[in-house]
PDB file of C-alpha atoms in Angstrom:
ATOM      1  CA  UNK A 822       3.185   0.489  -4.194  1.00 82.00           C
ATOM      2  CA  UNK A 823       5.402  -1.791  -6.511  1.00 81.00           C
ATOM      3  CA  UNK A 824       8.613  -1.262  -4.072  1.00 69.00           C
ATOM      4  CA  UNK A 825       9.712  -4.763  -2.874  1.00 67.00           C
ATOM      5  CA  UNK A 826      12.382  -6.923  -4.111  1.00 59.00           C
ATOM      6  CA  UNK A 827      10.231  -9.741  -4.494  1.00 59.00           C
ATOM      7  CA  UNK A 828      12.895 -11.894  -3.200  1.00 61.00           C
ATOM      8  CA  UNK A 829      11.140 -14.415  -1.284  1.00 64.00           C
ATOM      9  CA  UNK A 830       8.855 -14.971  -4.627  1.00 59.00           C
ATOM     10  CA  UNK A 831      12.058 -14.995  -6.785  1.00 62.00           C
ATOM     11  CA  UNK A 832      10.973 -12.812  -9.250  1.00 66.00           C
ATOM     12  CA  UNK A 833       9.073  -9.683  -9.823  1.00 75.00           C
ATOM     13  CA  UNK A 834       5.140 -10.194  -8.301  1.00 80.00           C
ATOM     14  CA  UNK A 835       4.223  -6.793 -10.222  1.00 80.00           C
ATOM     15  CA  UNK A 836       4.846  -9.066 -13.786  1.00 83.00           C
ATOM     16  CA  UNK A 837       3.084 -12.353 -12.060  1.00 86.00           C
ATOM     17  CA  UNK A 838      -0.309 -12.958 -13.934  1.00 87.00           C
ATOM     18  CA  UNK A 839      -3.415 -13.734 -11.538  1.00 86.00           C
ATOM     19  CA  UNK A 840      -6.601 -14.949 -13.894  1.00 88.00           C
ATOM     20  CA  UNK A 841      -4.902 -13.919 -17.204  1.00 91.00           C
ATOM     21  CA  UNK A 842      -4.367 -10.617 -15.726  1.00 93.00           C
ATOM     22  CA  UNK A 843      -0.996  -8.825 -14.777  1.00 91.00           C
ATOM     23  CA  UNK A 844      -0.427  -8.121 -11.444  1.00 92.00           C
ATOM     24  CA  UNK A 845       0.058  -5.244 -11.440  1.00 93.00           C
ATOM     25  CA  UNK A 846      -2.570  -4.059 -14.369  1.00 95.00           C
ATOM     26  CA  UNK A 847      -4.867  -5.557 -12.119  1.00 94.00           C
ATOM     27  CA  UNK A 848      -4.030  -3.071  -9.764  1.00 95.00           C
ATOM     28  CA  UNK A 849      -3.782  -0.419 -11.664  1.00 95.00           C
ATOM     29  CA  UNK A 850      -7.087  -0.597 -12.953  1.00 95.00           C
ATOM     30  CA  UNK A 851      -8.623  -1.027  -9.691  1.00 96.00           C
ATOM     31  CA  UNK A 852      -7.507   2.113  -8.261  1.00 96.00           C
ATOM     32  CA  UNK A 853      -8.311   3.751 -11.745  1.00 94.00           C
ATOM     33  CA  UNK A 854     -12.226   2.534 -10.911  1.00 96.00           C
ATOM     34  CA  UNK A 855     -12.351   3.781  -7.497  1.00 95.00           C
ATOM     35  CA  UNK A 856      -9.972   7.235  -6.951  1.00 92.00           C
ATOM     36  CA  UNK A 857      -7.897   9.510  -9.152  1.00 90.00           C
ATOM     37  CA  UNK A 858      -4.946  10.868  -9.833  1.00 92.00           C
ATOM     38  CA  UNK A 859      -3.169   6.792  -9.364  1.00 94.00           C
ATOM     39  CA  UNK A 860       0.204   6.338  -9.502  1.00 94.00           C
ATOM     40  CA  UNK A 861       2.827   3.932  -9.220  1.00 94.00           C
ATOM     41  CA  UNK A 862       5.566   4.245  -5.919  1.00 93.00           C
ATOM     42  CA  UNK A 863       8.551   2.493  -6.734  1.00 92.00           C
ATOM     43  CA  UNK A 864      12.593   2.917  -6.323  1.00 92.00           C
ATOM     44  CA  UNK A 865      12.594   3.301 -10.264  1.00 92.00           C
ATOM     45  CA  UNK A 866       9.898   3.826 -13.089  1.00 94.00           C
ATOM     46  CA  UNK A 867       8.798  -0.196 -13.360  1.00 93.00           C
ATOM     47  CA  UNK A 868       9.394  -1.371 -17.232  1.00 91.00           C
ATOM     48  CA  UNK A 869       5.615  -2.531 -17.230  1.00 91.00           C
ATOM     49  CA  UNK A 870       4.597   0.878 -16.567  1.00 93.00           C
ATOM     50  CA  UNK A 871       3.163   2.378 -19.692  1.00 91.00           C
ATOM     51  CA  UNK A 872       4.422   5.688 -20.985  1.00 91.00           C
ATOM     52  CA  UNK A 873       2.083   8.599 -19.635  1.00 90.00           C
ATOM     53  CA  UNK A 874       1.328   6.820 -16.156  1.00 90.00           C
ATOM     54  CA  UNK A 875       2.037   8.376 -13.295  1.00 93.00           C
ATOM     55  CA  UNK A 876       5.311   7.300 -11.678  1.00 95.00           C
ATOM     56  CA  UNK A 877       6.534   8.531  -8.057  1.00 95.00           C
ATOM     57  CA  UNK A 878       9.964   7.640  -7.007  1.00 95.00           C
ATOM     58  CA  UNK A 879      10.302   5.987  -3.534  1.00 92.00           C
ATOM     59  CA  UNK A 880      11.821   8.876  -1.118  1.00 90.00           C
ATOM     60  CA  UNK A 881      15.532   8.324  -1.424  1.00 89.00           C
ATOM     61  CA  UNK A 882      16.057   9.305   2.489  1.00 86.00           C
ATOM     62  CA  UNK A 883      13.921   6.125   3.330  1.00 87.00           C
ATOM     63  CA  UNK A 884      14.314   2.718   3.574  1.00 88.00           C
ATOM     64  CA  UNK A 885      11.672  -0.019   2.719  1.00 89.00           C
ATOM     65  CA  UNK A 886       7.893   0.428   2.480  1.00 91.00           C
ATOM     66  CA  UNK A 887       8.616   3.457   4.576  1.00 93.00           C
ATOM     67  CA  UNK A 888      10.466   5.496   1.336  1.00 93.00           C
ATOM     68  CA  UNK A 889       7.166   4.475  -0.694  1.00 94.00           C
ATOM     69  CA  UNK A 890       4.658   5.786   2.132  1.00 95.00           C
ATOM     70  CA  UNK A 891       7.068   9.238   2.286  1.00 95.00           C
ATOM     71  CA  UNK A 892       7.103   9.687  -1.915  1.00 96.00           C
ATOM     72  CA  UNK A 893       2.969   9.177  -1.547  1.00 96.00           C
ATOM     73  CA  UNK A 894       2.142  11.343   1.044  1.00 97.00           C
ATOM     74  CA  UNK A 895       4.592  13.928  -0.608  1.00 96.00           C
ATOM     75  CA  UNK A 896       3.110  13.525  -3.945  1.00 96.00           C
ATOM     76  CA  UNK A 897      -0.716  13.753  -2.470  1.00 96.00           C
ATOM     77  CA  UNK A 898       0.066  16.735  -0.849  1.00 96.00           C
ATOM     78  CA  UNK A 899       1.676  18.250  -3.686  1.00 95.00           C
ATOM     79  CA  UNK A 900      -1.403  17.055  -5.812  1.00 94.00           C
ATOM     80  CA  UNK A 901      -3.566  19.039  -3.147  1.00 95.00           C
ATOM     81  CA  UNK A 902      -5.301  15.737  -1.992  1.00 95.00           C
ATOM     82  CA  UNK A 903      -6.231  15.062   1.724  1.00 97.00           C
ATOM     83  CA  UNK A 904      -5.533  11.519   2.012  1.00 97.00           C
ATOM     84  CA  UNK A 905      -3.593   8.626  -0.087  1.00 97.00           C
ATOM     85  CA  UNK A 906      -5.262   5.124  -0.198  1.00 97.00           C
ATOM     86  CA  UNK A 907      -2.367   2.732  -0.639  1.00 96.00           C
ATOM     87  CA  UNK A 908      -2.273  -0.373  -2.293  1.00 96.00           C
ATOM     88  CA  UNK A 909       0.777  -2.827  -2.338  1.00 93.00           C
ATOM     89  CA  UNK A 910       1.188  -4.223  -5.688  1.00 92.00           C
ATOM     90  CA  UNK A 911       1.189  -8.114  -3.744  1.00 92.00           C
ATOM     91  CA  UNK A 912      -2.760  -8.171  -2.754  1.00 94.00           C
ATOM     92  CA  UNK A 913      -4.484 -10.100  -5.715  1.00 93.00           C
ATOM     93  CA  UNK A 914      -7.780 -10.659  -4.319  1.00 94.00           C
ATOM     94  CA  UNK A 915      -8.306  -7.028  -3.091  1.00 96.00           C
ATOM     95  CA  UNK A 916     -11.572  -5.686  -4.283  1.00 96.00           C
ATOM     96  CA  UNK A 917     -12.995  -2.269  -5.090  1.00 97.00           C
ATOM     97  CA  UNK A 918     -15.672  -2.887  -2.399  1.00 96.00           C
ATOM     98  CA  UNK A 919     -13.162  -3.604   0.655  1.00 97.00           C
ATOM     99  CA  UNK A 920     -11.281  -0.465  -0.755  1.00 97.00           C
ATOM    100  CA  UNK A 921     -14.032   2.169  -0.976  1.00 97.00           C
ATOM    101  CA  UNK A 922     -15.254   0.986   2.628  1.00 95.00           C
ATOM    102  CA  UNK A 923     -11.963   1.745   4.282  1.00 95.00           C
ATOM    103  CA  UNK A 924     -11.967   5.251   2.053  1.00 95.00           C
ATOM    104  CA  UNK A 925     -15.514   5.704   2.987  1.00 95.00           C
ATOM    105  CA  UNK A 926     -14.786   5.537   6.965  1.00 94.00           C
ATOM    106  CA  UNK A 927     -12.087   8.319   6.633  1.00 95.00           C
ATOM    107  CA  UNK A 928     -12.971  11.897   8.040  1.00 95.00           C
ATOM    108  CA  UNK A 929     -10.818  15.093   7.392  1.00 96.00           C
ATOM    109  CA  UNK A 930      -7.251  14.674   8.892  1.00 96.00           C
ATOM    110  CA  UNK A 931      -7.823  11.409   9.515  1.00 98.00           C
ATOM    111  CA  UNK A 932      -6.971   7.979   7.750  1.00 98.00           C
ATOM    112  CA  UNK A 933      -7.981   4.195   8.580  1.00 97.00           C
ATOM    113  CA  UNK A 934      -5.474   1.483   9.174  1.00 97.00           C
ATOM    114  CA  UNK A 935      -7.096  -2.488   8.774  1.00 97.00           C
ATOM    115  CA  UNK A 936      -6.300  -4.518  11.667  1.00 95.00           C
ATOM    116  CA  UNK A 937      -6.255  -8.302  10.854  1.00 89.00           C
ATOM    117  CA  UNK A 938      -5.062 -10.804  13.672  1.00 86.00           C
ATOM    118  CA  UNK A 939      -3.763  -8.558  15.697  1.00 87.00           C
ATOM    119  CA  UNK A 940      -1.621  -6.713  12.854  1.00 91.00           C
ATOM    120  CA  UNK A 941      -1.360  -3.723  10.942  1.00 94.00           C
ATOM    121  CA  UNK A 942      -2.167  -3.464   7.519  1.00 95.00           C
ATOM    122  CA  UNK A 943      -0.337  -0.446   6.672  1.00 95.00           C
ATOM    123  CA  UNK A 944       0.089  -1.368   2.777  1.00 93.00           C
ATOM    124  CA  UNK A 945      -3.507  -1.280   2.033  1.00 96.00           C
ATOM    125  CA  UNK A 946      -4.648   1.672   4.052  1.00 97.00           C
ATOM    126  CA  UNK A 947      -5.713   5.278   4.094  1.00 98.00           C
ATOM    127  CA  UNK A 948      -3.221   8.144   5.169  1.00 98.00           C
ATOM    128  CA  UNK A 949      -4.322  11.512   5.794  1.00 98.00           C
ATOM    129  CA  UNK A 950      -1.268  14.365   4.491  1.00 98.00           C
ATOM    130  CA  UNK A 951      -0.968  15.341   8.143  1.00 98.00           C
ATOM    131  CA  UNK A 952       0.832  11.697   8.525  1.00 98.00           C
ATOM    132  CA  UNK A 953       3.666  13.491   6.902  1.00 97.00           C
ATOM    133  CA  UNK A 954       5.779  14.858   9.123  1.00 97.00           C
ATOM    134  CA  UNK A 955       5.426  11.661  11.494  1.00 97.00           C
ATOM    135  CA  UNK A 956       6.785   9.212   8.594  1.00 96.00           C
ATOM    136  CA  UNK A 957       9.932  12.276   7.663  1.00 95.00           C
ATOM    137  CA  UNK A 958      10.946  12.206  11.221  1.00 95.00           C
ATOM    138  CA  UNK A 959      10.926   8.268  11.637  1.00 95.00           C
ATOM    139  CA  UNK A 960      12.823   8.394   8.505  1.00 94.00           C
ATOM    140  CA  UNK A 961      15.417  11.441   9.741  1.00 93.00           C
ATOM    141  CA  UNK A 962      15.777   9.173  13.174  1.00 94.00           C
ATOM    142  CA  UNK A 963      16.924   6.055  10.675  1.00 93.00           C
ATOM    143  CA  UNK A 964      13.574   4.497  12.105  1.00 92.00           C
ATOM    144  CA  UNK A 965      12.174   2.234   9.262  1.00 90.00           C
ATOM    145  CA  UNK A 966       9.694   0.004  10.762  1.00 91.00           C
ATOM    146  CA  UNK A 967       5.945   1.508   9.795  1.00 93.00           C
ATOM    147  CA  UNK A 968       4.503  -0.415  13.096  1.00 91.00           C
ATOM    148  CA  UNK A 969       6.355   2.703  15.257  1.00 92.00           C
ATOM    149  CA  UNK A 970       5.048   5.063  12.988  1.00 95.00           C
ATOM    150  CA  UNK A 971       1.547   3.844  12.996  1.00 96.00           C
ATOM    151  CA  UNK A 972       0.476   3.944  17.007  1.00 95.00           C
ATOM    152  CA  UNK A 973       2.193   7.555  16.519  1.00 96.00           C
ATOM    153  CA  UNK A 974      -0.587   8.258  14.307  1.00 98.00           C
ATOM    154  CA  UNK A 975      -2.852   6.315  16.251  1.00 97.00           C
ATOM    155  CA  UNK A 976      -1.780   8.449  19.741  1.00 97.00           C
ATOM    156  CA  UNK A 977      -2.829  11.618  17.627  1.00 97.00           C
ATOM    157  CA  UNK A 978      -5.488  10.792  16.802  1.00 97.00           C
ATOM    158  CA  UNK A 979      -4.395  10.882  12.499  1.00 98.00           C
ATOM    159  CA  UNK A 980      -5.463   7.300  12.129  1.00 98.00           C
ATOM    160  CA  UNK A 981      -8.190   5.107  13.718  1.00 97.00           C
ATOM    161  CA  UNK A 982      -7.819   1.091  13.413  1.00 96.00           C
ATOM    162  CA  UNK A 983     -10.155  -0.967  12.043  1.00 94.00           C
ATOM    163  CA  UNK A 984     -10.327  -4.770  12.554  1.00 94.00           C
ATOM    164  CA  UNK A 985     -11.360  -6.405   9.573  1.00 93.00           C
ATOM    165  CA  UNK A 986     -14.775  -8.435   9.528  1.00 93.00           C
ATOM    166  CA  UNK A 987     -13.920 -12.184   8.547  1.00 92.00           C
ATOM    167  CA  UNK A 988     -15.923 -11.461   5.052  1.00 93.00           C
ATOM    168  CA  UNK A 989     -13.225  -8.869   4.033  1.00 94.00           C
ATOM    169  CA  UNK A 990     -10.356 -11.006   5.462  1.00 92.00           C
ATOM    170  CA  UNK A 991      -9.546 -13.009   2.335  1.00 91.00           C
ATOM    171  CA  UNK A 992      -8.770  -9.569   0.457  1.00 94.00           C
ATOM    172  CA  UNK A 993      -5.487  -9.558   2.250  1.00 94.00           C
ATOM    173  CA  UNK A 994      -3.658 -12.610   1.619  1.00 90.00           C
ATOM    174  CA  UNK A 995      -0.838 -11.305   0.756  1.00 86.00           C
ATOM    175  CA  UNK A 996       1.774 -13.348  -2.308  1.00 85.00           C
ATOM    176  CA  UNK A 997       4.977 -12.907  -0.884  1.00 78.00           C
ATOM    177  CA  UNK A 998       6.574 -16.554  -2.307  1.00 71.00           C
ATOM    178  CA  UNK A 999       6.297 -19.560  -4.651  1.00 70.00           C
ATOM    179  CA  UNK A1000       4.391 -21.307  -1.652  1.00 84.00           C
ATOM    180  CA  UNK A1001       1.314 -18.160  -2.146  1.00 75.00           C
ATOM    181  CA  UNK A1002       1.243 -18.275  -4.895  1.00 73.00           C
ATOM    182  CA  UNK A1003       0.137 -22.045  -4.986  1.00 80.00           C
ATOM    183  CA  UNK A1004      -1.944 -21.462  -2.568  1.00 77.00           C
ATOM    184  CA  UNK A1005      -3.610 -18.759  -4.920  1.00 76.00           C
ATOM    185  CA  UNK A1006      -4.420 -21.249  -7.389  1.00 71.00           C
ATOM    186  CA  UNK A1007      -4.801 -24.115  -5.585  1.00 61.00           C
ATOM    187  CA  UNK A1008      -8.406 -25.309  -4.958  1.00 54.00           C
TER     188      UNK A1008
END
């Protein structure tokens, strides 16, 4: 998911380079070694993206992360998949391991939401296509807040929480300004 405005970083984190790496190539190529078909979930096909990627276009009925979530469970379903494993774009230190464990402790029609400190994770988590219709009604009430939506999904038994052990913690920092991203490089 490459969504956000970026405007607490000031410019686009997708184009930010981690390591000598691209944000979100990075990315990209994670998912690519873990799970196919990938694509991107944005308002608008990103510039970075090259030609003959996959590109989904946030659900125009939504607002926020919640239009991305809508356009991925859409396309999944459409793609005849059973569950999306979303990635925000913002999560440099993510790893293929922490992903395929969270994939790994899915079961059919349900997905896997990381708990750390008490919150949701609900940009790097696993959504079963039954999620659906809970996310289009949130949306159709003008309800954009994905915490609602999520101990819905929880109630129903779609998702299952997981709190993160402290060795997987780290995956999640999350750049979301100037200040992060210092910290990202700092010592």
């Amino acid at each position: 998911m490459a969504g956000g405005m970026s405007t607490r970083m000031g410019r686009d984190k997708a184009s930010l380079e981690i390591d000598g790496v691209l944000l979100w190539k990075r990315q990209l190529d994670l998912l690519n070694s873990i799970c196919e078909p990938v694509s991107v979930i944005a308002p608008r096909r990103p510039c970075w993206l090259p030609d003959g990627r996959a590109f989904v276009r946030d659900d125009p009925d939504a607002r926020g992360p919640m239009a991305g979530l809508l356009a991925a469970l859409e396309w999944t379903r459409l793609c005849g998949g059973s569950h999306v494993l979303v990635l925000a774009v913002d999560l440099p230190r993510m790893t293929a391991q922490v992903l395929l464990k969270l994939a790994g402790a899915c079961r059919s029609g349900q997905g896997l939401i990381p708990v750390k400190d008490s919150f949701f994770e609900p940009l790097c988590a696993v959504y079963p296509v039954e999620a659906l219709p809970f996310f289009g009604e949130s949306a159709r009430r003008g309800q954009w807040k994905l915490q609602g939506v999520i101990n819905d999904l929880l109630a129903e038994g779609l998702m299952v929480s997981h709190n993160l052990p402290p060795e997987d913690e780290c995956a999640f920092f999350n750049l979301n300004s100037p200040r992060d991203l210092e910290a990202l490089s700092g010592p």
